[in-house]
CSV table of C-alpha atoms in Angstrom, one decimal:
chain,number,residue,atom,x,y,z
A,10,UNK,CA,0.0,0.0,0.0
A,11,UNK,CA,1.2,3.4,-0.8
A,12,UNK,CA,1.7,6.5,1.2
A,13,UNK,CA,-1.0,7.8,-0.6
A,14,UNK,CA,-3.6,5.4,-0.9
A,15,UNK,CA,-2.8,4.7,3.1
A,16,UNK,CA,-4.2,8.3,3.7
A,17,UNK,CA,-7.3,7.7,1.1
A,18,UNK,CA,-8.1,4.8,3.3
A,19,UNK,CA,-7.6,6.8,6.4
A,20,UNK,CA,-9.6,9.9,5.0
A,21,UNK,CA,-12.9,7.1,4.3
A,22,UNK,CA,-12.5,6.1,7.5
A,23,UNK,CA,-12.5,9.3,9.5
A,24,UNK,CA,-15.6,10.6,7.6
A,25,UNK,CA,-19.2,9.7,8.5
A,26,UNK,CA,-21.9,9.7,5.8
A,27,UNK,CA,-25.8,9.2,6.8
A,28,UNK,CA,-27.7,7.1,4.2
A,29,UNK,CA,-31.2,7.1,3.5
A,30,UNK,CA,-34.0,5.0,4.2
A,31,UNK,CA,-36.2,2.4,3.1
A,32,UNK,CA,-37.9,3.6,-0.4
A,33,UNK,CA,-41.0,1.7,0.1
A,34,UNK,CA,-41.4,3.0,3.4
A,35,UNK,CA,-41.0,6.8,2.2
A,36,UNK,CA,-44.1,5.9,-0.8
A,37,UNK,CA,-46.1,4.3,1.7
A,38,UNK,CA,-45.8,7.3,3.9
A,39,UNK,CA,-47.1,9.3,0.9
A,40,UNK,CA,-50.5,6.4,0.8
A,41,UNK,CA,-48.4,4.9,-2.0
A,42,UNK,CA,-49.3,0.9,-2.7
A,43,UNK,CA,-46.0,-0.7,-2.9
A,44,UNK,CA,-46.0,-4.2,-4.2
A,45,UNK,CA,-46.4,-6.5,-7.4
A,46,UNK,CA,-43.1,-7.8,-9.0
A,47,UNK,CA,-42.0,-4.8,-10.1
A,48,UNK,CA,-42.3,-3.0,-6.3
A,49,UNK,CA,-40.7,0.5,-5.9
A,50,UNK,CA,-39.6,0.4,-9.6
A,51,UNK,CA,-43.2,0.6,-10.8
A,52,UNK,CA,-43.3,3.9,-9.9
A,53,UNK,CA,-40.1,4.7,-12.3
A,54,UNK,CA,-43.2,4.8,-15.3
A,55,UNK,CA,-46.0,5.5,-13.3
A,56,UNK,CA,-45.6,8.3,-11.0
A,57,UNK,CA,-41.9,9.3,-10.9
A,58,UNK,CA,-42.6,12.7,-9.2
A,59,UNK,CA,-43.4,10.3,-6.1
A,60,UNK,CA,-40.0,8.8,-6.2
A,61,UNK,CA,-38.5,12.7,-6.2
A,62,UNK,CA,-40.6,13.4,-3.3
A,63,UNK,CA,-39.4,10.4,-1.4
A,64,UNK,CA,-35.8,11.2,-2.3
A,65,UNK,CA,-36.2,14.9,-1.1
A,66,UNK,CA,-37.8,13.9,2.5
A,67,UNK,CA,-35.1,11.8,3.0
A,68,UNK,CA,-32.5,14.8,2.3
A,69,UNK,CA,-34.4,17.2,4.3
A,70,UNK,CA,-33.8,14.4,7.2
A,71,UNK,CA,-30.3,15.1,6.8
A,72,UNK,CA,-29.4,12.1,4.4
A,73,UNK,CA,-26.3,12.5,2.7
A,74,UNK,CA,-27.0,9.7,-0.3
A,75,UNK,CA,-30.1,8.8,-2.6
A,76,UNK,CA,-30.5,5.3,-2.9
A,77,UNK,CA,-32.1,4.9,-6.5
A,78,UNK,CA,-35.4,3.0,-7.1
A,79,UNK,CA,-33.7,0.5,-9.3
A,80,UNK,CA,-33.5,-2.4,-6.4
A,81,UNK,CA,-36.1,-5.0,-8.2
A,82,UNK,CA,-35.2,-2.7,-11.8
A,83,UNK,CA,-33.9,-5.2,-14.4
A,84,UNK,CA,-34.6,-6.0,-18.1
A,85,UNK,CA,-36.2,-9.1,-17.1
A,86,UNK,CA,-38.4,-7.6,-14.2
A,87,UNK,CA,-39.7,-4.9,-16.7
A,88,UNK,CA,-40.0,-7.3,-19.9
A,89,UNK,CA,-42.5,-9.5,-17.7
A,90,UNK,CA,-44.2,-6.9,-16.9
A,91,UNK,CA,-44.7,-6.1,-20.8
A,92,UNK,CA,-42.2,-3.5,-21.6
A,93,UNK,CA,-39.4,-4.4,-24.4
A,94,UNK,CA,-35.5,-4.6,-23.6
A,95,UNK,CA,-34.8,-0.6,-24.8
A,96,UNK,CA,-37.7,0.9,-22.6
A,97,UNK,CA,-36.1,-1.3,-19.7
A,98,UNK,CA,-33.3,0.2,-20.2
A,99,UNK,CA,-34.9,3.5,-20.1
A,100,UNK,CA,-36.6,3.3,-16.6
A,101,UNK,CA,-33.6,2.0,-15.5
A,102,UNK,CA,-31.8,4.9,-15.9
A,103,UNK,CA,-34.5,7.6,-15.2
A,104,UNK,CA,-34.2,6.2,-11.6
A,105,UNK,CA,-31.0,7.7,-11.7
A,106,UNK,CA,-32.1,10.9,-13.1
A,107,UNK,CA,-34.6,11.0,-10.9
A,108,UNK,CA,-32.1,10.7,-7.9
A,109,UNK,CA,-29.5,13.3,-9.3
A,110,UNK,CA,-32.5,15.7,-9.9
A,111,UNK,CA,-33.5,15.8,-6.2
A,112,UNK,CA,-30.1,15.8,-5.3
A,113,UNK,CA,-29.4,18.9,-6.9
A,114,UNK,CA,-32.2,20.8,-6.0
A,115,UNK,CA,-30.9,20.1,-2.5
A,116,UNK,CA,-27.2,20.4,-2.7
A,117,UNK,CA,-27.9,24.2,-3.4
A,118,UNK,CA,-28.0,24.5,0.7
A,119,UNK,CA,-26.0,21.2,1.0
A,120,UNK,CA,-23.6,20.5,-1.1
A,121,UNK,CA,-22.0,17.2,-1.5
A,122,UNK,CA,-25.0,15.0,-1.6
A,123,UNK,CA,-24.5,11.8,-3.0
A,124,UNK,CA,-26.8,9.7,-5.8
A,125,UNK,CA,-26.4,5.9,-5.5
A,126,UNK,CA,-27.8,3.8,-8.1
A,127,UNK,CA,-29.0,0.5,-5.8
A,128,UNK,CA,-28.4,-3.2,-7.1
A,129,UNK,CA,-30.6,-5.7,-5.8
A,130,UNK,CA,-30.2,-9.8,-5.9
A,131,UNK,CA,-31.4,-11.8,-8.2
A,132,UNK,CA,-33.9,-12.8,-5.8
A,133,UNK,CA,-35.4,-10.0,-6.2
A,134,UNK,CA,-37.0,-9.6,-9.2
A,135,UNK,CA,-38.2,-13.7,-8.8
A,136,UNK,CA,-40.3,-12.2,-5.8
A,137,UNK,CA,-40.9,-15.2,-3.9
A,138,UNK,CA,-38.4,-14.3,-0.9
A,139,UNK,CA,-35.5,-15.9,-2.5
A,140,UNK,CA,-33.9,-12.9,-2.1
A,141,UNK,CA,-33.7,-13.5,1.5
A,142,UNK,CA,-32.2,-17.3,1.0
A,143,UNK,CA,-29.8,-17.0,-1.6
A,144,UNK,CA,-28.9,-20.5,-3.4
A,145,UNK,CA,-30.9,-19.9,-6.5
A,146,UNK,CA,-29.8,-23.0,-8.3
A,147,UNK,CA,-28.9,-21.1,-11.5
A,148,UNK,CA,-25.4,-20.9,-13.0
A,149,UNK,CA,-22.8,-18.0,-12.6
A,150,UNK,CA,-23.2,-17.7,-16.2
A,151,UNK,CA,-27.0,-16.6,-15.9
A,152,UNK,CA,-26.5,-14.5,-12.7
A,153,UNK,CA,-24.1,-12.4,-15.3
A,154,UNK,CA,-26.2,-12.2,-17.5
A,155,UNK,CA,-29.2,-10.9,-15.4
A,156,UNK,CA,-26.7,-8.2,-13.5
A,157,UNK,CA,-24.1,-7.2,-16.2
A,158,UNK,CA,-27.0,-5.3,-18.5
A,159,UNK,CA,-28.3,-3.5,-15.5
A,160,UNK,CA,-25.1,-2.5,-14.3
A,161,UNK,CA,-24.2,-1.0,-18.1
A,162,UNK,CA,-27.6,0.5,-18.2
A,163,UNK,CA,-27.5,2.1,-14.1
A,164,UNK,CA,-23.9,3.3,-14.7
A,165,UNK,CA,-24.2,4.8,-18.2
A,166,UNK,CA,-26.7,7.2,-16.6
A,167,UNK,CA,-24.5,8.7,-14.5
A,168,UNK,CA,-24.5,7.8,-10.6
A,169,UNK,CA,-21.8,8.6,-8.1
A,170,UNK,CA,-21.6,4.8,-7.1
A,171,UNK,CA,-23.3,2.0,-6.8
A,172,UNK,CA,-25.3,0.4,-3.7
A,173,UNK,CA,-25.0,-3.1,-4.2
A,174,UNK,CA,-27.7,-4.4,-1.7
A,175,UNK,CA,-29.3,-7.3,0.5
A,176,UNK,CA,-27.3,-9.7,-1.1
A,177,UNK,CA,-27.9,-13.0,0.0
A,178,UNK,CA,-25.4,-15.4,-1.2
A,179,UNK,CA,-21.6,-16.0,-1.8
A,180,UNK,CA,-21.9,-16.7,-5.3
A,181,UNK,CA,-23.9,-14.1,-6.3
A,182,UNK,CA,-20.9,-11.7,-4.7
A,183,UNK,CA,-18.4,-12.9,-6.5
A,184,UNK,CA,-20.6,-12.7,-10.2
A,185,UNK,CA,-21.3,-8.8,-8.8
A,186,UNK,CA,-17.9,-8.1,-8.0
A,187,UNK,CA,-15.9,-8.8,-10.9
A,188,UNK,CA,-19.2,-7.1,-13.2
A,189,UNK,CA,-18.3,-4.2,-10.8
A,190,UNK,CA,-14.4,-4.5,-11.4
A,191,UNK,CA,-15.3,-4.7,-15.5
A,192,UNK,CA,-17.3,-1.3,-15.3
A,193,UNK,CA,-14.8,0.8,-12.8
A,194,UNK,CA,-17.5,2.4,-10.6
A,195,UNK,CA,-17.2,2.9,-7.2
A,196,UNK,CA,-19.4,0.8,-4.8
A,197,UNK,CA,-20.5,-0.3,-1.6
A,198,UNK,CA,-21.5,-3.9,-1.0
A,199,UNK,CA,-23.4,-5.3,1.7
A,200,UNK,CA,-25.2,-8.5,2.7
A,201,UNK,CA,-28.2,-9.8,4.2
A,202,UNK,CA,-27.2,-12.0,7.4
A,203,UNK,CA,-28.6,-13.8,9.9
A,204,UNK,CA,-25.8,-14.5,12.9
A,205,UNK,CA,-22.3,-15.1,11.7
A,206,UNK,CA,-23.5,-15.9,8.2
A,207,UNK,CA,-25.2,-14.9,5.0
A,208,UNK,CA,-28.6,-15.5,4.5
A,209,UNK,CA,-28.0,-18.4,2.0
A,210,UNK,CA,-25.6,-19.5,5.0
A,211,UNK,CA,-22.2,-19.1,4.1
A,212,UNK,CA,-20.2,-18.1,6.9
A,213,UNK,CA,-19.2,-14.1,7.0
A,214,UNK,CA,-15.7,-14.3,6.8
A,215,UNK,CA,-15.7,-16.2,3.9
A,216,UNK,CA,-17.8,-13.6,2.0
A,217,UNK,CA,-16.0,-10.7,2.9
A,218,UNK,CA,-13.1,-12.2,2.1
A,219,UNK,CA,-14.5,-12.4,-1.3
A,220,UNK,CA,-14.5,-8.6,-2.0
A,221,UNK,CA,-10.8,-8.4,-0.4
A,222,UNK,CA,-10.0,-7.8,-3.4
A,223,UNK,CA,-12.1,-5.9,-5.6
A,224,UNK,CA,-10.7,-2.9,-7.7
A,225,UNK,CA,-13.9,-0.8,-7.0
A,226,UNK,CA,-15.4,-2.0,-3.5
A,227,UNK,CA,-15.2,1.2,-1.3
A,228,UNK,CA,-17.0,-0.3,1.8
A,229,UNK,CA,-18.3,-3.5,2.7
A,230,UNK,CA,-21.1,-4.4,5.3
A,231,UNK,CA,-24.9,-5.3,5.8
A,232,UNK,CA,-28.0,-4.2,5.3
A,233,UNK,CA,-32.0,-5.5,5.6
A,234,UNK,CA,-30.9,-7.6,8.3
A,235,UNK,CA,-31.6,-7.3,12.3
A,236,UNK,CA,-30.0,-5.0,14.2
A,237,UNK,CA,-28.7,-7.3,16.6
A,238,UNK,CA,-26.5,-8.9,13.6
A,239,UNK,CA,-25.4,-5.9,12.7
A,240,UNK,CA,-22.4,-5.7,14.8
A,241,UNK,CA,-20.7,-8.8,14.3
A,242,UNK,CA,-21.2,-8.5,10.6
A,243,UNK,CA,-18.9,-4.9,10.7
A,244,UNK,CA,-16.6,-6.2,12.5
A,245,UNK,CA,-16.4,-9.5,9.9
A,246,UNK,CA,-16.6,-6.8,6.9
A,247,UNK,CA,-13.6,-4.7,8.3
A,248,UNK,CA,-11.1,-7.2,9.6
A,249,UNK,CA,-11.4,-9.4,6.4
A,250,UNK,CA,-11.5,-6.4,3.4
A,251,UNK,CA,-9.7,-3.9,5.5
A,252,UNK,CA,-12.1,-1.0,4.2
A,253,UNK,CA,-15.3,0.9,6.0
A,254,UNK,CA,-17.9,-0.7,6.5
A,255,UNK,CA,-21.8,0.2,5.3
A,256,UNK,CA,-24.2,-0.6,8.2
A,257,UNK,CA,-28.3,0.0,7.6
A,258,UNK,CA,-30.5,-2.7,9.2
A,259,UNK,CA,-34.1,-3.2,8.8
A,260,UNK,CA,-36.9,-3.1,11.5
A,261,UNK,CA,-36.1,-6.4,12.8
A,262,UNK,CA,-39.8,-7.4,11.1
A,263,UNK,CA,-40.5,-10.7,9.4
A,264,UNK,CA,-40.9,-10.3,5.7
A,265,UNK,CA,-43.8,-12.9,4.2
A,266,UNK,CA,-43.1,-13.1,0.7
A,267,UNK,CA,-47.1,-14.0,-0.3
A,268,UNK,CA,-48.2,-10.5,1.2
A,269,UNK,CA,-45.5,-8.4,0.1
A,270,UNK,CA,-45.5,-7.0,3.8
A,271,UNK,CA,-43.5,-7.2,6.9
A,272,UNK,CA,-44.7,-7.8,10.7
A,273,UNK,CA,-43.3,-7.0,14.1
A,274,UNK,CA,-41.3,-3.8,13.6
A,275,UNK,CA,-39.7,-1.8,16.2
A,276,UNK,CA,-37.7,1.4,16.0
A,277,UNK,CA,-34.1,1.3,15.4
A,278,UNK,CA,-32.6,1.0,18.6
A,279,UNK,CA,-30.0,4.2,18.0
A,280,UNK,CA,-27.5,3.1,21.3
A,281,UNK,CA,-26.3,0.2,19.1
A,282,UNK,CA,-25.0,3.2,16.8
A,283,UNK,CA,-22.0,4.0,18.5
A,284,UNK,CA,-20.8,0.5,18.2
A,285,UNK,CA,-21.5,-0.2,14.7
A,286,UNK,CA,-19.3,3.3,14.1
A,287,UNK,CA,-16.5,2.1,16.8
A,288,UNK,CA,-15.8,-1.0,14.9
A,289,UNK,CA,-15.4,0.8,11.0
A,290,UNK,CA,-19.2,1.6,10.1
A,291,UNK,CA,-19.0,4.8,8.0
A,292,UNK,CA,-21.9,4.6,6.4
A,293,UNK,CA,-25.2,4.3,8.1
A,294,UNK,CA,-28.4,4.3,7.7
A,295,UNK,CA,-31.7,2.3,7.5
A,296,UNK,CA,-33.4,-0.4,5.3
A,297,UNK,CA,-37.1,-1.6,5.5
A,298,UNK,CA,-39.4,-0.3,7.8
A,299,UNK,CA,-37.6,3.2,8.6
A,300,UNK,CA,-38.7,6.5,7.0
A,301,UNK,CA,-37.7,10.1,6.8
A,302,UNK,CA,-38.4,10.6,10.5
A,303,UNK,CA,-35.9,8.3,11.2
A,304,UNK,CA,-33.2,9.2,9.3
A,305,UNK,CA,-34.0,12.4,11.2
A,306,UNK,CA,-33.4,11.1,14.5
A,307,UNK,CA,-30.2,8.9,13.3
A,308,UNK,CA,-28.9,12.3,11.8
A,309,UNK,CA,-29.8,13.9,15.4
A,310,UNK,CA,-28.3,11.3,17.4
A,311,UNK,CA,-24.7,11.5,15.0
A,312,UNK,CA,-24.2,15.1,15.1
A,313,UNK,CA,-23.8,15.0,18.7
A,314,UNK,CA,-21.1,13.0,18.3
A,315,UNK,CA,-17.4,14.3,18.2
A,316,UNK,CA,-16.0,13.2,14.7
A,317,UNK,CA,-15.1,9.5,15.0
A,318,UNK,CA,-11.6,8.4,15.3
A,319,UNK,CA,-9.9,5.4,12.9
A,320,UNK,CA,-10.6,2.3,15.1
A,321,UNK,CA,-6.6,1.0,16.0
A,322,UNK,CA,-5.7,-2.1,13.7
A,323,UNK,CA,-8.1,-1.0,10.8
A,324,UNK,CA,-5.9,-0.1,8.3
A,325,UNK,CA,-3.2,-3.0,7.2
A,326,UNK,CA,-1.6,-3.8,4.4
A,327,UNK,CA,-3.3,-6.0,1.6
């Protein structure tokens, strides 16, 4: 490691950025419907102003990134649904557009906001839940081919990185990765868990380690997943890729795949914060389940923090 890219590493480390927050939660908060195979993405041809809205609240909350609508957003997704391959393509990107528009109406107050375009699993888009069990029983080969097109399309329109999300599975990873080394833009890359492994069950260590050594991984970590889990999984995500880690849990509800919904939310519990950001979490956040007012409270509870020091023993030598 260089001189220089020591101090990169050390600069990402030393500076906190607050994510947003669930995008279905926002749109439901607005008496949007979200559901159907298509979910939040529906909305990229339906009623994109709605999207703009949801991106907004969450920057008035003091968010410092838009998460793009594009998690379920794939050619396959929108050609089941009737569209054709070019007009996929198309809605793809405007989820981008979308995101960069509200993010420069709001970086005239605050500037450096952030637009990243989100990357779901291949589960996703199946909408059966698989996306929360990983293990799809379909070759490397077609996982490229679902994710390489989106990728092309999502980057071409312009994001500052890429927020490759819930992802259940090992295998998957490693397809996304080297996609994500091919195209040269800058990511974060975080799992779904349960305990000390992935969803599909593949111990943590051995995932992370995957992304070790990716070209364009900027932080690894978790997300949709209980807060409880979330610690472990940072510390996992920093010792074994020896960047910062992304941290933004769900409500700690149940999802049931049949109604689209999820049951037994609770609040995030913001005391587990300081922990998550002790151990290498620089970016934070929420999933499922938590809203603009949230993000509000999360953004309350980290500006009366002093600025976070670099965690002894995080930065080594690849």
């Amino acid at each position: 490691m260089t001189e220089s890219t020591h101090v990169d590493r050390e600069s990402e480390f030393a500076a906190l950025t607050i994510l947003d927050g669930g995008m279905s939660t926002a749109l439901e908060q607005q008496g949007i419907e979200v559901g159907g195979a298509l979910w939040t993405a529906r909305l990229l041809a339906d009623e994109p102003e709605r999207i703009a809205r949801a991106h907004r609240a969450f920057f008035e909350a003091g968010a410092q990134v838009a998460t793009t609508a594009t998690y379920q957003a794939s050619e396959r997704g929108f050609v089941a649904a009737g569209m054709d391959a070019a007009e996929a393509r198309a809605l793809m990107a405007r989820g981008v557009t979308i995101a960069r528009g509200a993010r420069d109406e709001c970086a005239v107050s605050r500037p450096g906001l952030l637009v990243a375009a989100s990357v779901g699993p291949y589960g996703a888009v199946l909408g059966d839940g698989s996306e929360y069990r990983g293990r799809y029983g379909v070759a490397a080969w077609q996982l490229r081919d679902f994710h390489g097109p989106r990728l092309e399309a999502l980057a071409a329109a312009g994001p500052d990185l890429f927020a490759v999300e819930t992802i259940p599975d090992l295998e998957e990873a490693a397809v996304i990765a080297a996609l994500l080394d091919d195209l040269g833009v800058p990511a974060w890359f975080s799992y779904s868990v349960r305990g000390d492994d992935t969803c599909a069950g593949q111990p943590l260590a051995e995932a992370y380690a995957a992304l070790a050594g990716s070209r364009t991984v900027i932080a690894a970590g978790v997300n949709c997943s209980d807060e409880n889990d979330v610690l472990g999984a940072v510390e996992t995500a920093v010792g074994q890729t020896g960047l910062p880690a992304v941290a933004y849990p769900n409500h700690g509800g149940v999802w049931d795949s049949a109604t689209k919904t999820w049951s037994r939310a609770r609040p995030l519990d913001l005391d587990l914060v300081d922990a998550w950001i002790a151990a290498g979490a620089r970016y934070v956040g929420g999933c499922c389940g938590y809203g603009p007012g949230d993000i509000a409270a999360l953004a309350r509870r980290l500006d009366r923090r002093d600025p976070p020091a670099v965690p002894p023993g995080l930065l080594r030598e690849p």
